[in-house]
Amino acid sequence: MTRTAVVTGGGTGIGKATAAALAAGGLDVVITGRRRDVLDRAVAELGDGVRAVPFDATVPAEIEAALPELPERVEVLVNNAGGNTDFGRAGDPGLAGLRAAWLANLEANLVSAVLMTTALTPRLADGGRVVTLGSIAAAKGAAGYGAAKAGVLAWNAELAFQLGGRGITANVVAPGLVEETEFFGDGLGEQRRTALLAQTANGRAGRVGDVAATIAFLASSGAGHITGQVVHVNGGAYLGG
């Protein structure tokens, strides 16, 4: 029986690279996201073994409507959808605007993962894998975005015990600076990029393939005794603990 994976936010960047890595490993992969055109281009590029189901993972009604199109059995769930919603955001700088900004990050990064995992838990195969994207920002800050990613860590710790009795693992992969993504919108300023690179031990930015390879390992049979963990992929910019 072919193993099946669902990758949220799979149309670009880390999600797309992860879909490619999982498909190369023999899995049938379903990528999801809000933008049908982006998903269609990704499917055309990734080729056989990958299909797309467009919906917004922060909206319960859209998830429920998409369930008939999602696999009946899921061996691997990758909660990749999210990003720092503060980038490019314009709004009221007062308390109402601050509240809206923090809630937007929580919805995009934590609530989306909770909703998707809850919706697909009945379909998760025994011995399956759940991998959720965290961030170095959970340890280093970044306002509502960092707080949302810190929330992912706390939720994942509980999830590992909720699913562990079925042999299902739940882990977080926390990247540092990764280029080749839409994360920084119009781009990362050179001064900021130089400062971030200076924090690494290997002197380079991460690549989407670095993160995808880590996710693919956690999704593999060889990672069956790794659960409840945070795996940092940041070139040493944060050493974890």
PDB file of C-alpha atoms in Angstrom:
ATOM      1  CA  MET A   1       0.000   0.000   0.000  1.00  0.00           C
ATOM      2  CA  THR A   2       1.336   3.397  -0.996  1.00  0.00           C
ATOM      3  CA  ARG A   3       1.930   5.751   1.916  1.00  0.00           C
ATOM      4  CA  THR A   4       0.198   9.116   1.701  1.00  0.00           C
ATOM      5  CA  ALA A   5       1.250  12.534   2.969  1.00  0.00           C
ATOM      6  CA  VAL A   6      -0.566  15.854   3.367  1.00  0.00           C
ATOM      7  CA  VAL A   7       1.567  19.008   3.304  1.00  0.00           C
ATOM      8  CA  THR A   8      -0.160  22.292   4.131  1.00  0.00           C
ATOM      9  CA  GLY A   9       1.221  25.409   2.492  1.00  0.00           C
ATOM     10  CA  GLY A  10       2.754  23.108  -0.089  1.00  0.00           C
ATOM     11  CA  GLY A  11       2.729  25.406  -3.090  1.00  0.00           C
ATOM     12  CA  THR A  12       5.962  27.295  -2.419  1.00  0.00           C
ATOM     13  CA  GLY A  13       9.167  27.345  -0.404  1.00  0.00           C
ATOM     14  CA  ILE A  14       9.679  24.796   2.351  1.00  0.00           C
ATOM     15  CA  GLY A  15       6.303  23.163   1.766  1.00  0.00           C
ATOM     16  CA  LYS A  16       6.983  22.620  -1.918  1.00  0.00           C
ATOM     17  CA  ALA A  17      10.475  21.268  -1.228  1.00  0.00           C
ATOM     18  CA  THR A  18       9.016  18.943   1.400  1.00  0.00           C
ATOM     19  CA  ALA A  19       6.403  17.657  -1.027  1.00  0.00           C
ATOM     20  CA  ALA A  20       9.172  16.950  -3.528  1.00  0.00           C
ATOM     21  CA  ALA A  21      11.262  15.110  -0.938  1.00  0.00           C
ATOM     22  CA  LEU A  22       8.346  12.974   0.249  1.00  0.00           C
ATOM     23  CA  ALA A  23       7.276  12.171  -3.310  1.00  0.00           C
ATOM     24  CA  ALA A  24      10.858  11.176  -4.127  1.00  0.00           C
ATOM     25  CA  GLY A  25      10.631   8.791  -1.178  1.00  0.00           C
ATOM     26  CA  GLY A  26       7.661   7.042  -2.745  1.00  0.00           C
ATOM     27  CA  LEU A  27       4.753   8.745  -0.987  1.00  0.00           C
ATOM     28  CA  ASP A  28       1.624  10.032  -2.676  1.00  0.00           C
ATOM     29  CA  VAL A  29       1.490  13.680  -1.620  1.00  0.00           C
ATOM     30  CA  VAL A  30      -1.444  16.082  -1.327  1.00  0.00           C
ATOM     31  CA  ILE A  31      -0.437  19.735  -1.076  1.00  0.00           C
ATOM     32  CA  THR A  32      -2.841  22.331   0.255  1.00  0.00           C
ATOM     33  CA  GLY A  33      -2.962  26.106   0.330  1.00  0.00           C
ATOM     34  CA  ARG A  34      -5.188  29.094  -0.272  1.00  0.00           C
ATOM     35  CA  ARG A  35      -4.065  29.918  -3.831  1.00  0.00           C
ATOM     36  CA  ARG A  36      -5.235  27.460  -6.456  1.00  0.00           C
ATOM     37  CA  ASP A  37      -3.001  28.935  -9.174  1.00  0.00           C
ATOM     38  CA  VAL A  38       0.110  28.537  -7.019  1.00  0.00           C
ATOM     39  CA  LEU A  39      -0.821  24.956  -6.157  1.00  0.00           C
ATOM     40  CA  ASP A  40      -1.494  24.114  -9.807  1.00  0.00           C
ATOM     41  CA  ARG A  41       1.945  25.403 -10.826  1.00  0.00           C
ATOM     42  CA  ALA A  42       3.573  23.386  -8.056  1.00  0.00           C
ATOM     43  CA  VAL A  43       1.781  20.205  -9.110  1.00  0.00           C
ATOM     44  CA  ALA A  44       2.847  20.747 -12.723  1.00  0.00           C
ATOM     45  CA  GLU A  45       6.454  21.145 -11.610  1.00  0.00           C
ATOM     46  CA  LEU A  46       6.506  18.318  -9.057  1.00  0.00           C
ATOM     47  CA  GLY A  47       4.871  15.814 -11.388  1.00  0.00           C
ATOM     48  CA  ASP A  48       3.432  12.367 -10.742  1.00  0.00           C
ATOM     49  CA  GLY A  49       2.474  11.471  -7.203  1.00  0.00           C
ATOM     50  CA  VAL A  50       1.484  15.000  -6.176  1.00  0.00           C
ATOM     51  CA  ARG A  51      -1.979  16.565  -6.320  1.00  0.00           C
ATOM     52  CA  ALA A  52      -3.499  19.707  -4.821  1.00  0.00           C
ATOM     53  CA  VAL A  53      -6.540  20.529  -2.699  1.00  0.00           C
ATOM     54  CA  PRO A  54      -7.017  24.288  -2.229  1.00  0.00           C
ATOM     55  CA  PHE A  55      -8.476  25.637   1.025  1.00  0.00           C
ATOM     56  CA  ASP A  56      -7.583  27.897   3.954  1.00  0.00           C
ATOM     57  CA  ALA A  57      -6.305  25.861   6.901  1.00  0.00           C
ATOM     58  CA  THR A  58      -7.382  28.565   9.359  1.00  0.00           C
ATOM     59  CA  VAL A  59     -11.067  28.281   8.425  1.00  0.00           C
ATOM     60  CA  PRO A  60     -12.911  25.284   9.943  1.00  0.00           C
ATOM     61  CA  ALA A  61     -15.661  25.278   7.317  1.00  0.00           C
ATOM     62  CA  GLU A  62     -13.123  25.166   4.490  1.00  0.00           C
ATOM     63  CA  ILE A  63     -11.242  22.275   6.110  1.00  0.00           C
ATOM     64  CA  GLU A  64     -14.476  20.346   6.592  1.00  0.00           C
ATOM     65  CA  ALA A  65     -15.519  20.996   2.989  1.00  0.00           C
ATOM     66  CA  ALA A  66     -12.122  19.739   1.761  1.00  0.00           C
ATOM     67  CA  LEU A  67     -12.148  16.500   3.770  1.00  0.00           C
ATOM     68  CA  PRO A  68     -13.783  14.420   1.006  1.00  0.00           C
ATOM     69  CA  GLU A  69     -10.864  15.370  -1.280  1.00  0.00           C
ATOM     70  CA  LEU A  70      -8.187  14.528   1.294  1.00  0.00           C
ATOM     71  CA  PRO A  71      -6.825  10.989   1.705  1.00  0.00           C
ATOM     72  CA  GLU A  72      -8.838   8.526   3.780  1.00  0.00           C
ATOM     73  CA  ARG A  73      -5.591   7.274   5.290  1.00  0.00           C
ATOM     74  CA  VAL A  74      -2.690   9.612   6.118  1.00  0.00           C
ATOM     75  CA  GLU A  75       0.740   8.331   7.059  1.00  0.00           C
ATOM     76  CA  VAL A  76       2.435  11.737   7.176  1.00  0.00           C
ATOM     77  CA  LEU A  77       0.977  15.149   8.018  1.00  0.00           C
ATOM     78  CA  VAL A  78       3.221  18.174   7.624  1.00  0.00           C
ATOM     79  CA  ASN A  79       1.774  21.371   9.116  1.00  0.00           C
ATOM     80  CA  ASN A  80       3.813  23.851   7.117  1.00  0.00           C
ATOM     81  CA  ALA A  81       1.243  26.607   6.463  1.00  0.00           C
ATOM     82  CA  GLY A  82       1.955  29.890   8.192  1.00  0.00           C
ATOM     83  CA  GLY A  83       4.385  32.787   8.185  1.00  0.00           C
ATOM     84  CA  ASN A  84       4.908  36.106   9.869  1.00  0.00           C
ATOM     85  CA  THR A  85       1.676  37.972   9.131  1.00  0.00           C
ATOM     86  CA  ASP A  86       3.212  41.177  10.481  1.00  0.00           C
ATOM     87  CA  PHE A  87       5.237  41.592   7.262  1.00  0.00           C
ATOM     88  CA  GLY A  88       3.495  44.082   5.004  1.00  0.00           C
ATOM     89  CA  ARG A  89       0.669  44.535   7.463  1.00  0.00           C
ATOM     90  CA  ALA A  90      -0.825  48.001   7.690  1.00  0.00           C
ATOM     91  CA  GLY A  91      -3.335  48.822  10.361  1.00  0.00           C
ATOM     92  CA  ASP A  92      -4.276  50.716  13.480  1.00  0.00           C
ATOM     93  CA  PRO A  93      -1.139  51.057  15.627  1.00  0.00           C
ATOM     94  CA  GLY A  94      -3.299  51.227  18.745  1.00  0.00           C
ATOM     95  CA  LEU A  95      -4.451  48.397  20.980  1.00  0.00           C
ATOM     96  CA  ALA A  96      -7.058  47.180  18.508  1.00  0.00           C
ATOM     97  CA  GLY A  97      -4.438  46.940  15.773  1.00  0.00           C
ATOM     98  CA  LEU A  98      -2.014  45.185  18.106  1.00  0.00           C
ATOM     99  CA  ARG A  99      -4.660  42.641  19.069  1.00  0.00           C
ATOM    100  CA  ALA A 100      -5.511  41.983  15.419  1.00  0.00           C
ATOM    101  CA  ALA A 101      -1.843  41.534  14.527  1.00  0.00           C
ATOM    102  CA  TRP A 102      -1.194  39.004  17.300  1.00  0.00           C
ATOM    103  CA  LEU A 103      -4.366  37.066  16.550  1.00  0.00           C
ATOM    104  CA  ALA A 104      -3.454  36.911  12.859  1.00  0.00           C
ATOM    105  CA  ASN A 105      -0.127  35.278  13.686  1.00  0.00           C
ATOM    106  CA  LEU A 106      -1.736  32.856  16.114  1.00  0.00           C
ATOM    107  CA  GLU A 107      -4.305  31.811  13.517  1.00  0.00           C
ATOM    108  CA  ALA A 108      -1.809  31.423  10.699  1.00  0.00           C
ATOM    109  CA  ASN A 109       0.829  29.494  12.634  1.00  0.00           C
ATOM    110  CA  LEU A 110      -0.750  27.715  15.596  1.00  0.00           C
ATOM    111  CA  VAL A 111      -4.479  27.462  15.015  1.00  0.00           C
ATOM    112  CA  SER A 112      -4.015  26.191  11.456  1.00  0.00           C
ATOM    113  CA  ALA A 113      -1.841  23.320  12.704  1.00  0.00           C
ATOM    114  CA  VAL A 114      -4.242  22.468  15.535  1.00  0.00           C
ATOM    115  CA  LEU A 115      -7.256  22.457  13.222  1.00  0.00           C
ATOM    116  CA  MET A 116      -5.608  20.368  10.510  1.00  0.00           C
ATOM    117  CA  THR A 117      -4.194  17.827  12.935  1.00  0.00           C
ATOM    118  CA  THR A 118      -7.501  17.482  14.768  1.00  0.00           C
ATOM    119  CA  ALA A 119      -9.419  17.076  11.502  1.00  0.00           C
ATOM    120  CA  LEU A 120      -7.051  14.395  10.216  1.00  0.00           C
ATOM    121  CA  THR A 121      -6.345  12.527  13.481  1.00  0.00           C
ATOM    122  CA  PRO A 122      -9.052   9.909  12.755  1.00  0.00           C
ATOM    123  CA  ARG A 123      -7.316   9.264   9.424  1.00  0.00           C
ATOM    124  CA  LEU A 124      -3.765   9.071  10.761  1.00  0.00           C
ATOM    125  CA  ALA A 125      -2.367   5.587  10.341  1.00  0.00           C
ATOM    126  CA  ASP A 126      -0.940   3.810  13.369  1.00  0.00           C
ATOM    127  CA  GLY A 127       2.794   4.465  13.277  1.00  0.00           C
ATOM    128  CA  GLY A 128       2.195   7.692  11.366  1.00  0.00           C
ATOM    129  CA  ARG A 129       4.057  10.975  11.566  1.00  0.00           C
ATOM    130  CA  VAL A 130       3.051  14.566  12.336  1.00  0.00           C
ATOM    131  CA  VAL A 131       5.649  17.254  11.678  1.00  0.00           C
ATOM    132  CA  THR A 132       4.882  20.926  12.341  1.00  0.00           C
ATOM    133  CA  LEU A 133       6.973  23.914  11.339  1.00  0.00           C
ATOM    134  CA  GLY A 134       8.282  25.971  14.208  1.00  0.00           C
ATOM    135  CA  SER A 135      10.843  28.755  14.027  1.00  0.00           C
ATOM    136  CA  ILE A 136      13.981  30.088  15.651  1.00  0.00           C
ATOM    137  CA  ALA A 137      11.703  33.009  16.553  1.00  0.00           C
ATOM    138  CA  ALA A 138      10.102  30.876  19.272  1.00  0.00           C
ATOM    139  CA  ALA A 139      13.371  31.227  21.193  1.00  0.00           C
ATOM    140  CA  LYS A 140      14.537  34.617  19.978  1.00  0.00           C
ATOM    141  CA  GLY A 141      11.372  36.692  19.798  1.00  0.00           C
ATOM    142  CA  ALA A 142       9.569  38.418  16.903  1.00  0.00           C
ATOM    143  CA  ALA A 143       6.437  39.573  18.729  1.00  0.00           C
ATOM    144  CA  GLY A 144       3.234  37.747  17.817  1.00  0.00           C
ATOM    145  CA  TYR A 145       4.980  35.489  15.294  1.00  0.00           C
ATOM    146  CA  GLY A 146       7.512  34.254  17.845  1.00  0.00           C
ATOM    147  CA  ALA A 147       4.797  33.782  20.446  1.00  0.00           C
ATOM    148  CA  ALA A 148       2.702  31.753  17.994  1.00  0.00           C
ATOM    149  CA  LYS A 149       5.650  29.498  17.179  1.00  0.00           C
ATOM    150  CA  ALA A 150       6.370  29.081  20.901  1.00  0.00           C
ATOM    151  CA  GLY A 151       2.759  27.985  21.228  1.00  0.00           C
ATOM    152  CA  VAL A 152       3.396  25.359  18.552  1.00  0.00           C
ATOM    153  CA  LEU A 153       6.085  23.837  20.782  1.00  0.00           C
ATOM    154  CA  ALA A 154       3.786  23.620  23.808  1.00  0.00           C
ATOM    155  CA  TRP A 155       0.954  22.135  21.755  1.00  0.00           C
ATOM    156  CA  ASN A 156       3.263  19.607  20.111  1.00  0.00           C
ATOM    157  CA  ALA A 157       4.496  18.377  23.500  1.00  0.00           C
ATOM    158  CA  GLU A 158       0.927  17.465  24.433  1.00  0.00           C
ATOM    159  CA  LEU A 159       0.182  16.053  20.987  1.00  0.00           C
ATOM    160  CA  ALA A 160       3.067  13.602  21.229  1.00  0.00           C
ATOM    161  CA  PHE A 161       1.425  11.981  24.258  1.00  0.00           C
ATOM    162  CA  GLN A 162      -2.059  12.098  22.762  1.00  0.00           C
ATOM    163  CA  LEU A 163      -0.920  10.160  19.696  1.00  0.00           C
ATOM    164  CA  GLY A 164       1.973   8.159  21.103  1.00  0.00           C
ATOM    165  CA  GLY A 165      -0.119   5.163  22.116  1.00  0.00           C
ATOM    166  CA  ARG A 166      -0.771   4.494  18.436  1.00  0.00           C
ATOM    167  CA  GLY A 167       2.907   4.731  17.564  1.00  0.00           C
ATOM    168  CA  ILE A 168       2.386   8.129  15.940  1.00  0.00           C
ATOM    169  CA  THR A 169       5.193  10.619  16.433  1.00  0.00           C
ATOM    170  CA  ALA A 170       4.780  14.399  16.667  1.00  0.00           C
ATOM    171  CA  ASN A 171       7.748  16.689  16.202  1.00  0.00           C
ATOM    172  CA  VAL A 172       8.591  20.297  15.369  1.00  0.00           C
ATOM    173  CA  VAL A 173      11.205  21.406  12.854  1.00  0.00           C
ATOM    174  CA  ALA A 174      12.369  24.937  13.663  1.00  0.00           C
ATOM    175  CA  PRO A 175      14.280  26.701  10.873  1.00  0.00           C
ATOM    176  CA  GLY A 176      16.394  29.801  11.184  1.00  0.00           C
ATOM    177  CA  LEU A 177      16.992  32.075   8.220  1.00  0.00           C
ATOM    178  CA  VAL A 178      15.917  30.233   5.079  1.00  0.00           C
ATOM    179  CA  GLU A 179      16.126  31.841   1.679  1.00  0.00           C
ATOM    180  CA  GLU A 180      14.223  30.696  -1.453  1.00  0.00           C
ATOM    181  CA  THR A 181      10.879  31.344   0.264  1.00  0.00           C
ATOM    182  CA  GLU A 182       8.147  33.981   0.350  1.00  0.00           C
ATOM    183  CA  PHE A 183       8.671  34.539   4.080  1.00  0.00           C
ATOM    184  CA  PHE A 184      10.155  38.034   3.841  1.00  0.00           C
ATOM    185  CA  GLY A 185       7.738  39.271   1.203  1.00  0.00           C
ATOM    186  CA  ASP A 186       9.521  41.929  -0.853  1.00  0.00           C
ATOM    187  CA  GLY A 187      12.886  40.816   0.444  1.00  0.00           C
ATOM    188  CA  LEU A 188      15.294  40.826   3.340  1.00  0.00           C
ATOM    189  CA  GLY A 189      17.447  43.931   3.683  1.00  0.00           C
ATOM    190  CA  GLU A 190      21.163  43.318   3.172  1.00  0.00           C
ATOM    191  CA  GLN A 191      22.086  44.723   6.592  1.00  0.00           C
ATOM    192  CA  ARG A 192      19.617  42.412   8.326  1.00  0.00           C
ATOM    193  CA  ARG A 193      20.741  39.447   6.224  1.00  0.00           C
ATOM    194  CA  THR A 194      24.387  40.086   7.110  1.00  0.00           C
ATOM    195  CA  ALA A 195      23.513  40.256  10.807  1.00  0.00           C
ATOM    196  CA  LEU A 196      21.588  36.974  10.661  1.00  0.00           C
ATOM    197  CA  LEU A 197      24.376  35.188   8.798  1.00  0.00           C
ATOM    198  CA  ALA A 198      26.866  36.401  11.401  1.00  0.00           C
ATOM    199  CA  GLN A 199      24.911  34.478  14.049  1.00  0.00           C
ATOM    200  CA  THR A 200      25.452  31.142  12.305  1.00  0.00           C
ATOM    201  CA  ALA A 201      28.358  28.767  12.842  1.00  0.00           C
ATOM    202  CA  ASN A 202      28.627  27.817   9.171  1.00  0.00           C
ATOM    203  CA  GLY A 203      28.258  31.297   7.712  1.00  0.00           C
ATOM    204  CA  ARG A 204      25.380  30.644   5.357  1.00  0.00           C
ATOM    205  CA  ALA A 205      21.636  30.926   5.109  1.00  0.00           C
ATOM    206  CA  GLY A 206      19.477  27.831   5.187  1.00  0.00           C
ATOM    207  CA  ARG A 207      18.038  26.344   2.029  1.00  0.00           C
ATOM    208  CA  VAL A 208      14.578  24.883   1.609  1.00  0.00           C
ATOM    209  CA  GLY A 209      16.236  21.534   0.940  1.00  0.00           C
ATOM    210  CA  ASP A 210      17.896  21.586   4.365  1.00  0.00           C
ATOM    211  CA  VAL A 211      14.527  21.803   6.073  1.00  0.00           C
ATOM    212  CA  ALA A 212      12.779  19.403   3.698  1.00  0.00           C
ATOM    213  CA  ALA A 213      15.430  16.743   4.283  1.00  0.00           C
ATOM    214  CA  THR A 214      14.965  17.029   8.038  1.00  0.00           C
ATOM    215  CA  ILE A 215      11.196  16.703   7.705  1.00  0.00           C
ATOM    216  CA  ALA A 216      11.608  13.706   5.390  1.00  0.00           C
ATOM    217  CA  PHE A 217      13.801  11.992   7.993  1.00  0.00           C
ATOM    218  CA  LEU A 218      11.258  12.596  10.763  1.00  0.00           C
ATOM    219  CA  ALA A 219       8.611  11.169   8.426  1.00  0.00           C
ATOM    220  CA  SER A 220      10.650   8.026   7.840  1.00  0.00           C
ATOM    221  CA  SER A 221      10.528   4.628   9.550  1.00  0.00           C
ATOM    222  CA  GLY A 222      13.926   5.349  11.080  1.00  0.00           C
ATOM    223  CA  ALA A 223      12.522   8.142  13.258  1.00  0.00           C
ATOM    224  CA  GLY A 224       9.989   6.048  15.145  1.00  0.00           C
ATOM    225  CA  HIS A 225      11.509   6.735  18.585  1.00  0.00           C
ATOM    226  CA  ILE A 226      11.825  10.498  18.102  1.00  0.00           C
ATOM    227  CA  THR A 227       8.739  12.318  19.341  1.00  0.00           C
ATOM    228  CA  GLY A 228       7.823  15.458  21.241  1.00  0.00           C
ATOM    229  CA  GLN A 229      11.055  17.037  20.037  1.00  0.00           C
ATOM    230  CA  VAL A 230      12.122  20.311  18.453  1.00  0.00           C
ATOM    231  CA  VAL A 231      14.741  19.854  15.730  1.00  0.00           C
ATOM    232  CA  HIS A 232      16.599  23.097  15.012  1.00  0.00           C
ATOM    233  CA  VAL A 233      17.776  23.722  11.449  1.00  0.00           C
ATOM    234  CA  ASN A 234      19.605  27.022  11.650  1.00  0.00           C
ATOM    235  CA  GLY A 235      23.342  26.572  11.077  1.00  0.00           C
ATOM    236  CA  GLY A 236      24.022  27.046  14.784  1.00  0.00           C
ATOM    237  CA  ALA A 237      22.322  30.420  15.111  1.00  0.00           C
ATOM    238  CA  TYR A 238      20.407  28.964  18.052  1.00  0.00           C
ATOM    239  CA  LEU A 239      21.832  25.916  19.813  1.00  0.00           C
ATOM    240  CA  GLY A 240      18.623  24.754  21.442  1.00  0.00           C
ATOM    241  CA  GLY A 241      18.526  22.847  24.653  1.00  0.00           C
TER     242      GLY A 241
END
